[in-house]
Coordinates of C-alpha atoms and ligand atoms in Angstrom, one line a residue:
M1 CA -12.9 -6.4 21.6
T2 CA -13.6 -3.0 21.8
F3 CA -11.1 0.2 21.6
R4 CA -12.0 0.6 25.6
D5 CA -10.0 -2.8 26.0
L6 CA -7.3 -1.3 24.6
M7 CA -6.7 1.0 27.9
L8 CA -6.7 4.1 25.6
D9 CA -6.9 7.4 27.0
K10 CA -10.8 8.5 27.6
V11 CA -9.9 11.6 25.0
L12 CA -8.9 9.0 22.3
L13 CA -12.0 7.0 23.2
D14 CA -14.0 9.9 22.5
N15 CA -12.2 11.2 19.4
I16 CA -12.2 7.6 18.1
Q17 CA -15.8 7.5 18.7
H18 CA -16.3 10.9 16.9
K19 CA -14.6 9.6 13.9
G20 CA -17.1 6.6 13.8
Y21 CA -14.7 4.0 14.4
T22 CA -16.6 0.8 16.3
R23 CA -14.0 -1.4 16.6
P24 CA -10.3 -1.8 16.0
T25 CA -8.9 -3.3 12.9
P26 CA -6.6 -6.2 13.5
I27 CA -3.4 -4.5 13.2
Q28 CA -4.7 -2.1 15.5
R29 CA -5.7 -4.7 18.3
Q30 CA -2.3 -6.3 17.9
T31 CA -0.3 -3.5 17.8
I32 CA -1.5 -0.8 20.4
P33 CA -0.9 -2.6 23.6
H34 CA 2.7 -3.2 22.6
I35 CA 3.4 0.4 21.8
I36 CA 1.7 1.4 25.1
N37 CA 4.1 -0.6 26.7
G38 CA 7.1 0.8 25.0
R39 CA 8.0 -2.3 22.9
D40 CA 9.6 -2.0 19.3
V41 CA 7.0 -3.2 16.7
I42 CA 7.6 -4.3 13.2
G43 CA 4.1 -4.0 11.7
C44 CA 3.5 -5.7 8.2
A45 CA 0.7 -4.4 6.9
Q46 CA -0.5 -2.1 3.8
T47 CA -2.4 0.7 3.7
G48 CA -6.2 0.3 4.2
T49 CA -5.9 -2.3 7.3
G50 CA -6.0 0.9 9.8
K51 CA -2.1 1.0 10.3
T52 CA -1.8 4.8 10.8
A53 CA -4.4 4.9 13.6
A54 CA -2.3 1.6 15.1
F55 CA 0.5 3.6 15.4
A56 CA -0.9 7.4 15.9
L57 CA -3.4 6.1 18.6
P58 CA -0.6 4.9 21.0
I59 CA 1.6 7.5 20.3
I60 CA -0.9 10.2 21.4
H61 CA -1.5 8.1 24.4
S62 CA 2.0 7.7 25.4
L63 CA 3.1 11.5 25.1
G64 CA 0.1 12.1 27.2
V65 CA -3.0 14.0 26.3
T66 CA -2.9 16.4 29.0
S67 CA 0.7 18.0 28.6
H68 CA 3.1 19.2 26.0
T69 CA 6.3 19.9 25.7
R70 CA 6.7 22.0 22.1
Y71 CA 9.7 19.8 21.3
I72 CA 9.8 16.9 18.9
R73 CA 9.1 13.6 20.9
A74 CA 7.6 11.9 18.2
L75 CA 8.5 11.6 14.4
V76 CA 6.7 9.7 11.8
L77 CA 8.6 9.4 8.3
S78 CA 6.6 8.7 5.1
P79 CA 7.7 8.0 1.7
T80 CA 5.1 10.2 -0.3
R81 CA 3.6 14.0 0.5
E82 CA 0.0 12.4 0.1
L83 CA 0.7 9.8 2.6
A84 CA 2.4 12.3 4.9
A85 CA -0.8 15.0 4.5
Q86 CA -3.2 11.9 5.1
I87 CA -1.0 10.8 8.6
G88 CA -1.1 14.5 9.6
D89 CA -5.1 14.5 9.0
Q90 CA -5.4 11.4 11.1
F91 CA -3.1 13.0 13.9
A92 CA -5.5 15.9 13.6
V93 CA -8.5 13.8 14.2
Y94 CA -7.1 11.5 17.0
S95 CA -5.4 14.3 19.2
R96 CA -8.5 16.7 19.2
N97 CA -9.0 18.4 22.6
T98 CA -5.7 17.7 23.7
P99 CA -2.7 20.0 24.0
L100 CA -0.4 18.3 21.9
R101 CA 0.6 19.7 18.3
H102 CA 1.7 18.2 15.4
T103 CA 2.7 19.3 11.6
V104 CA 3.5 17.9 8.4
I105 CA 6.6 18.7 6.3
F106 CA 7.2 17.8 2.6
G107 CA 9.1 19.1 -0.1
G108 CA 7.6 20.3 -3.5
V109 CA 6.2 23.4 -1.4
G110 CA 7.7 26.6 0.2
Q111 CA 9.4 25.8 3.2
N112 CA 8.7 28.7 5.4
P113 CA 5.3 28.0 6.7
Q114 CA 6.7 24.5 7.7
E115 CA 9.6 26.2 9.6
K116 CA 7.1 28.4 11.3
A117 CA 5.0 25.6 12.7
I118 CA 8.3 23.9 13.8
R119 CA 9.6 27.3 15.4
N120 CA 6.6 27.7 17.2
G121 CA 6.8 24.2 19.0
I122 CA 5.3 20.9 17.9
D123 CA 5.5 17.6 19.7
I124 CA 4.9 15.3 16.9
L125 CA 6.4 15.7 13.4
V126 CA 5.3 13.9 10.5
A127 CA 7.8 14.3 7.3
T128 CA 9.2 12.9 4.2
P129 CA 12.8 12.1 4.2
G130 CA 14.4 14.7 1.8
R131 CA 12.5 17.9 3.2
L132 CA 13.5 16.6 6.8
L133 CA 17.0 16.2 6.1
D134 CA 16.9 19.9 4.6
L135 CA 15.3 21.3 7.6
I136 CA 17.8 19.3 9.8
N137 CA 20.8 20.5 8.3
Q138 CA 19.6 24.0 8.3
G139 CA 19.3 23.8 12.0
V140 CA 15.6 24.2 11.9
V141 CA 14.6 20.8 13.2
R142 CA 16.2 19.4 16.2
L143 CA 15.6 15.5 17.1
N144 CA 17.6 15.5 20.3
K145 CA 14.7 14.7 22.6
L146 CA 12.8 12.2 20.2
E147 CA 11.4 9.5 22.1
I148 CA 9.3 7.5 19.3
F149 CA 10.5 6.9 15.6
V150 CA 7.8 5.4 13.0
L151 CA 9.4 4.5 9.8
D152 CA 6.3 4.2 7.6
E153 CA 6.1 1.9 4.2
A154 CA 9.6 1.1 4.8
D155 CA 9.6 -0.9 1.5
R156 CA 8.3 2.1 -0.6
M157 CA 11.2 4.1 0.9
L158 CA 13.3 1.8 -0.8
D159 CA 11.8 1.4 -4.1
M160 CA 11.8 5.2 -4.1
G161 CA 15.6 5.6 -3.5
F162 CA 15.1 7.2 0.1
I163 CA 16.5 4.6 2.2
H164 CA 20.1 6.9 2.4
D165 CA 18.1 9.7 3.6
V166 CA 16.4 7.6 6.6
K167 CA 19.7 5.9 7.4
R168 CA 21.1 9.8 7.8
I169 CA 17.9 10.7 9.6
M170 CA 18.6 7.9 12.0
K171 CA 22.0 9.1 12.6
V172 CA 20.8 12.2 14.4
L173 CA 18.2 10.5 16.4
P174 CA 18.9 9.9 20.2
K175 CA 19.9 6.2 20.6
Q176 CA 17.6 5.6 23.4
R177 CA 14.1 5.7 21.7
Q178 CA 11.1 3.7 20.9
N179 CA 11.0 2.2 17.1
L180 CA 8.2 1.4 14.9
L181 CA 8.6 0.2 11.3
F182 CA 5.6 -0.7 9.2
S183 CA 6.0 -2.1 5.6
A184 CA 3.3 -3.7 3.2
T185 CA 6.3 -6.3 2.4
M186 CA 9.5 -7.0 3.8
P187 CA 12.2 -7.4 1.1
Q188 CA 15.9 -8.3 2.7
E189 CA 17.2 -4.8 2.7
I190 CA 14.5 -4.0 5.1
T191 CA 14.7 -6.9 7.2
A192 CA 18.5 -6.1 7.5
L193 CA 17.6 -2.6 8.3
S194 CA 15.2 -3.5 11.0
K195 CA 18.0 -5.8 12.6
Q196 CA 20.0 -2.7 12.9
F197 CA 17.8 -0.3 14.5
L198 CA 14.7 -2.1 16.4
V199 CA 15.7 -3.5 19.7
K200 CA 13.6 -7.0 20.3
P201 CA 10.8 -5.9 18.4
V202 CA 7.1 -7.8 18.5
R203 CA 6.3 -8.7 14.9
V204 CA 2.8 -8.1 13.9
E205 CA 1.7 -9.4 10.8
V206 CA -2.0 -8.6 9.1
N207 CA -3.6 -9.0 6.3
P208 CA -1.3 -11.6 4.1
Q209 CA -1.2 -10.0 1.1
S210 CA -3.6 -12.3 -1.0
S211 CA -6.2 -12.1 1.9
T212 CA -7.0 -8.3 1.0
V213 CA -7.0 -9.6 -2.7
E214 CA -9.8 -12.2 -1.7
K215 CA -12.2 -9.6 -1.2
I216 CA -11.6 -7.9 -4.7
N217 CA -13.5 -9.3 -7.8
Q218 CA -10.5 -9.3 -10.3
S219 CA -10.6 -10.1 -13.6
I220 CA -8.1 -9.8 -16.8
Y221 CA -8.9 -8.4 -20.0
F222 CA -6.2 -9.8 -23.0
V223 CA -6.1 -6.8 -25.2
D224 CA -3.6 -5.6 -27.9
R225 CA -2.0 -2.5 -26.6
P226 CA -3.2 -0.2 -29.3
D227 CA -6.7 -0.9 -28.2
K228 CA -6.4 -0.5 -24.7
K229 CA -8.1 3.1 -24.8
K230 CA -10.9 1.6 -26.9
L231 CA -11.5 -0.9 -24.4
L232 CA -11.1 1.4 -21.4
K233 CA -13.8 3.9 -23.0
H234 CA -16.0 0.9 -23.8
I235 CA -16.1 0.0 -20.0
L236 CA -16.4 3.3 -18.5
T237 CA -19.6 3.9 -20.9
T238 CA -21.2 0.6 -20.5
E239 CA -20.6 0.0 -16.8
E240 CA -22.0 1.5 -13.8
I241 CA -18.8 2.9 -12.2
E242 CA -19.2 5.3 -9.4
R243 CA -15.1 6.0 -8.9
V244 CA -12.4 4.7 -10.7
L245 CA -8.7 4.9 -10.0
I246 CA -7.0 3.8 -13.1
F247 CA -3.1 2.9 -13.2
T248 CA -0.4 3.6 -15.8
R249 CA 3.0 2.7 -16.1
T250 CA 4.6 6.2 -16.7
K251 CA 3.8 9.9 -16.0
H252 CA 3.5 10.5 -19.6
R253 CA 0.9 7.8 -20.3
A254 CA -0.8 9.0 -17.0
N255 CA -1.5 12.5 -18.5
N256 CA -2.1 11.5 -22.2
L257 CA -4.7 9.1 -21.0
A258 CA -6.5 11.7 -18.9
K259 CA -6.4 14.1 -21.7
Q260 CA -8.3 11.6 -24.2
L261 CA -10.6 10.5 -21.6
T262 CA -11.9 14.1 -21.0
K263 CA -11.9 14.8 -24.7
A264 CA -14.1 11.8 -25.0
N265 CA -16.4 13.4 -22.6
L266 CA -15.2 11.3 -19.8
P267 CA -13.6 14.0 -17.6
A268 CA -10.3 12.6 -15.8
E269 CA -7.4 13.7 -13.9
A270 CA -3.8 12.7 -13.4
I271 CA -1.9 12.7 -10.6
H272 CA 1.8 11.8 -10.6
G273 CA 5.2 12.8 -9.4
D274 CA 5.8 15.6 -11.9
K275 CA 2.3 17.5 -11.1
S276 CA 2.8 20.6 -8.6
Q277 CA 1.7 20.0 -5.3
T278 CA -1.4 22.0 -5.7
A279 CA -2.2 20.5 -8.9
R280 CA -1.9 17.1 -6.8
T281 CA -3.9 18.1 -3.9
R282 CA -6.9 19.8 -6.5
A283 CA -7.0 16.5 -8.4
L284 CA -7.2 14.3 -5.1
S285 CA -9.9 16.7 -3.5
N286 CA -12.1 16.8 -6.8
F287 CA -12.0 13.1 -6.8
R288 CA -12.9 12.7 -3.0
S289 CA -15.7 14.9 -3.5
G290 CA -17.1 12.9 -6.3
K291 CA -16.5 16.3 -8.6
T292 CA -14.2 14.1 -10.9
R293 CA -14.9 10.4 -11.0
I294 CA -12.2 9.1 -12.8
L295 CA -8.6 9.8 -11.3
V296 CA -5.4 8.2 -13.7
A297 CA -2.3 7.6 -11.6
T298 CA 0.9 6.3 -11.6
D299 CA 2.1 3.7 -8.6
I300 CA 4.0 6.4 -6.6
A301 CA 1.6 9.1 -6.6
A302 CA -1.0 6.5 -5.5
R303 CA 1.0 5.0 -3.1
G304 CA -1.3 5.3 0.3
L305 CA -4.0 7.5 -1.3
D306 CA -6.9 7.2 1.3
V307 CA -10.1 7.4 -0.8
E308 CA -13.3 6.0 0.5
A309 CA -15.5 4.4 -1.9
V310 CA -13.0 3.9 -4.9
S311 CA -15.6 1.3 -6.4
H312 CA -13.0 0.1 -9.5
V313 CA -9.5 0.0 -10.1
I314 CA -8.4 -0.4 -13.5
N315 CA -4.9 -1.3 -14.4
F316 CA -4.4 0.1 -17.7
D317 CA -1.0 -1.2 -17.9
L318 CA 0.0 -3.9 -15.6
P319 CA 3.0 -3.3 -13.1
N320 CA 6.1 -5.4 -13.4
I321 CA 6.3 -5.6 -9.7
P322 CA 3.7 -8.1 -8.6
E323 CA 3.5 -6.3 -5.0
S324 CA 2.2 -3.1 -7.0
Y325 CA -0.7 -5.0 -8.0
V326 CA -1.8 -5.9 -4.6
H327 CA -1.0 -2.3 -3.5
R328 CA -3.2 -1.0 -6.4
I329 CA -5.8 -3.1 -6.3
G330 CA -6.2 -2.7 -2.6
R331 CA -7.1 0.9 -3.0
T332 CA -10.8 -0.4 -3.7
A333 CA -11.2 -2.6 -0.9
R334 CA -10.7 0.2 1.9
A335 CA -11.6 -0.6 5.5
G336 CA -13.7 -3.6 4.9
A337 CA -15.4 -2.8 1.5
D338 CA -15.4 -5.0 -1.4
G339 CA -14.0 -3.8 -4.8
I340 CA -13.6 -4.4 -8.3
A341 CA -10.2 -4.8 -10.0
Y342 CA -9.8 -5.1 -14.0
S343 CA -6.6 -5.2 -15.5
F344 CA -5.6 -5.1 -19.1
C345 CA -2.7 -7.4 -20.3
D346 CA -1.0 -6.7 -23.8
V347 CA 1.4 -9.5 -25.0
D348 CA 4.4 -8.1 -23.7
E349 CA 2.5 -7.9 -20.1
R350 CA 2.1 -11.6 -19.9
P351 CA 5.1 -12.4 -17.9
Y352 CA 4.0 -10.0 -15.3
L353 CA 0.6 -11.6 -15.1
K354 CA 2.5 -14.7 -14.3
D355 CA 4.4 -13.3 -11.6
I356 CA 1.3 -11.5 -10.1
E357 CA -0.6 -15.0 -10.0
K358 CA 2.2 -16.5 -8.4
L359 CA 2.1 -13.9 -5.7
I360 CA -1.4 -14.0 -4.9
G361 CA -1.6 -17.9 -5.6
E362 CA -4.3 -17.9 -7.8
R363 CA -5.4 -17.3 -11.2
V364 CA -7.3 -14.2 -12.1
T365 CA -10.2 -14.4 -14.0
V366 CA -10.0 -14.0 -17.9
N367 CA -12.8 -11.8 -19.0
N368 CA -13.5 -12.9 -22.8
S369 CA -16.7 -11.3 -23.7
H370 CA -15.4 -7.5 -24.6
P371 CA -15.2 -6.3 -28.2
Y372 CA -11.2 -6.2 -28.1
V373 CA -10.3 -9.6 -27.1
S374 CA -6.7 -10.5 -28.4
D375 CA -5.4 -13.9 -28.6
V376 CA -6.0 -15.5 -25.4
P377 CA -2.9 -17.5 -24.3
K378 CA -3.0 -20.8 -23.0
P379 CA -2.6 -20.5 -19.3
E380 CA 0.8 -21.6 -17.8
P381 CA -0.1 -24.1 -15.0
T382 CA 0.1 -22.5 -11.5
P383 CA 2.7 -24.2 -9.0
K384 CA -0.2 -25.9 -7.5
E385 CA -1.1 -27.5 -10.8
E386 CA 2.5 -28.2 -11.6
E387 CA 2.7 -30.0 -8.6
K388 CA -0.3 -32.2 -9.1
T389 CA 0.9 -33.0 -12.8
K390 CA 4.3 -33.9 -11.3
S391 CA 2.5 -36.3 -8.7
N392 CA 0.0 -37.8 -11.5
K393 CA 3.1 -38.5 -13.6
N394 CA 5.0 -40.0 -10.7
S395 CA 2.1 -42.5 -10.0
R396 CA 1.6 -43.2 -13.5
N397 CA 5.4 -44.0 -13.9
R398 CA 4.9 -46.4 -10.6
R399 CA 2.0 -47.9 -11.9
R400 CA 3.7 -48.7 -15.5
R401 CA 6.9 -49.9 -13.3
R402 CA 4.7 -52.6 -11.4
N403 CA 2.8 -53.8 -14.5
R404 CA 6.2 -54.3 -16.4
N405 CA 7.5 -56.3 -13.4
R406 CA 4.3 -58.3 -13.1
N407 CA 4.7 -59.1 -16.6
R408 CA 8.1 -60.1 -16.4
N409 CA 7.3 -62.4 -13.3
K410 CA 4.4 -64.2 -15.3
N411 CA 6.6 -64.6 -18.5
P412 CA 10.3 -65.6 -17.2
Q413 CA 12.6 -65.4 -20.0
Ligands
AMP1 P1 -4.9 3.1 6.8 O1 -4.5 1.9 6.6 O2 -4.2 3.8 7.9 O3 -4.7 4.1 5.6 O4 -6.5 3.3 7.3 C1 -7.5 3.2 6.0 C2 -8.7 3.8 6.3 O5 -9.4 3.0 7.5 C3 -9.0 5.1 6.8 O6 -9.7 5.7 6.2 C4 -9.0 5.0 8.2 O7 -9.9 6.6 8.7 C5 -10.0 3.9 8.5 N1 -9.9 3.4 10.0 C6 -8.8 3.2 10.5 N2 -9.1 2.8 11.6 C7 -10.6 2.3 11.8 C8 -11.3 1.6 12.4 N3 -11.0 1.0 13.7 N4 -12.6 1.3 11.8 C9 -13.3 1.7 10.7 N5 -12.0 2.4 10.0 C10 -10.9 2.7 10.2

């Protein structure tokens, strides 16, 4: 299937070609026709699947590429500033040579330029919930003519505690509208929310979580916590690593690690929620351009990071939420590329590893040939193995019973 088969407007086809996409991704193939037809859609897809274009292209198509109104007709809510900025960048690319205007608003920066852009008139607004609510309350943003509402990364909105803001925003939207919800996972709260506001949605699911994972070469390093830094330096100095994203559990650990690596002649930058927007943008653009090869991040800051050619992801700390593991390592397999993911696991993190292996349905290969190996635990059986042991045990018991009965029949007392 080509983009032409999706019946998108010619201007959009030209812009897609200009961007260099040759074929629609699965989420685009399955979602775009429904959105163009005005249906509500639930898209289960994570970043890296091309989901932004899956909603941005049909939105531009539906708003009409030859006219503009200069009032907000489409709203995209995104949980983080980085993701919002990236969505804005994609709208800019896809709406080239159309009169449609969009802007991106988020907190942590002055509101004046954002306010000015809105007052000048826009058709599409990309926003994080907090800043949007502020601007709604100040009467700067009016959404009474909204036609299409997109809730992006709904599960992350929930994790980050934004869901109440989202609900408040939804209260001021016109009842009659098209709704699109995208989420990498579907926790119960999101399913409940979707039932409240989507009307007969089409459900589209791509990349069940494990299939992204399959393309990534994953390994686990059992290591004592105090040795993690040494192990990291060892890997960074002995392996060919083009561009690596390192995850830590806390902002403090991210800062600390970036500092220590830089001191050890391995220039690194940290990105997390406490950094100013300018510092985050600078760190990201240095990483994108290849000026810094090592970026240390926390989960929230890295959510939705769209950086091509991340060759390695290293989980310096394992996440306690197994889905985060999938999101993290997914940074290294963008748009079809393969990737490498290493995870360090100390004794306290072993239960997290168990949860991760349960989620991805496979055991992560253990790397025992590094200089800081801690005791390698005896692996617990996976559910599949447990099942097998159980059925072996059952058939053994059956055999024993049969033999006992046979013996009894042979030697009746
Ligand atoms: P997303 O899942 O929206 O974060 O997109 C992930 C990456 O895939 C972005 O860098 C997009 O520019 C890229 N992308 C989106 N659609 C396509 C496509 N059809 N072909 C190739 N790359 C794409």
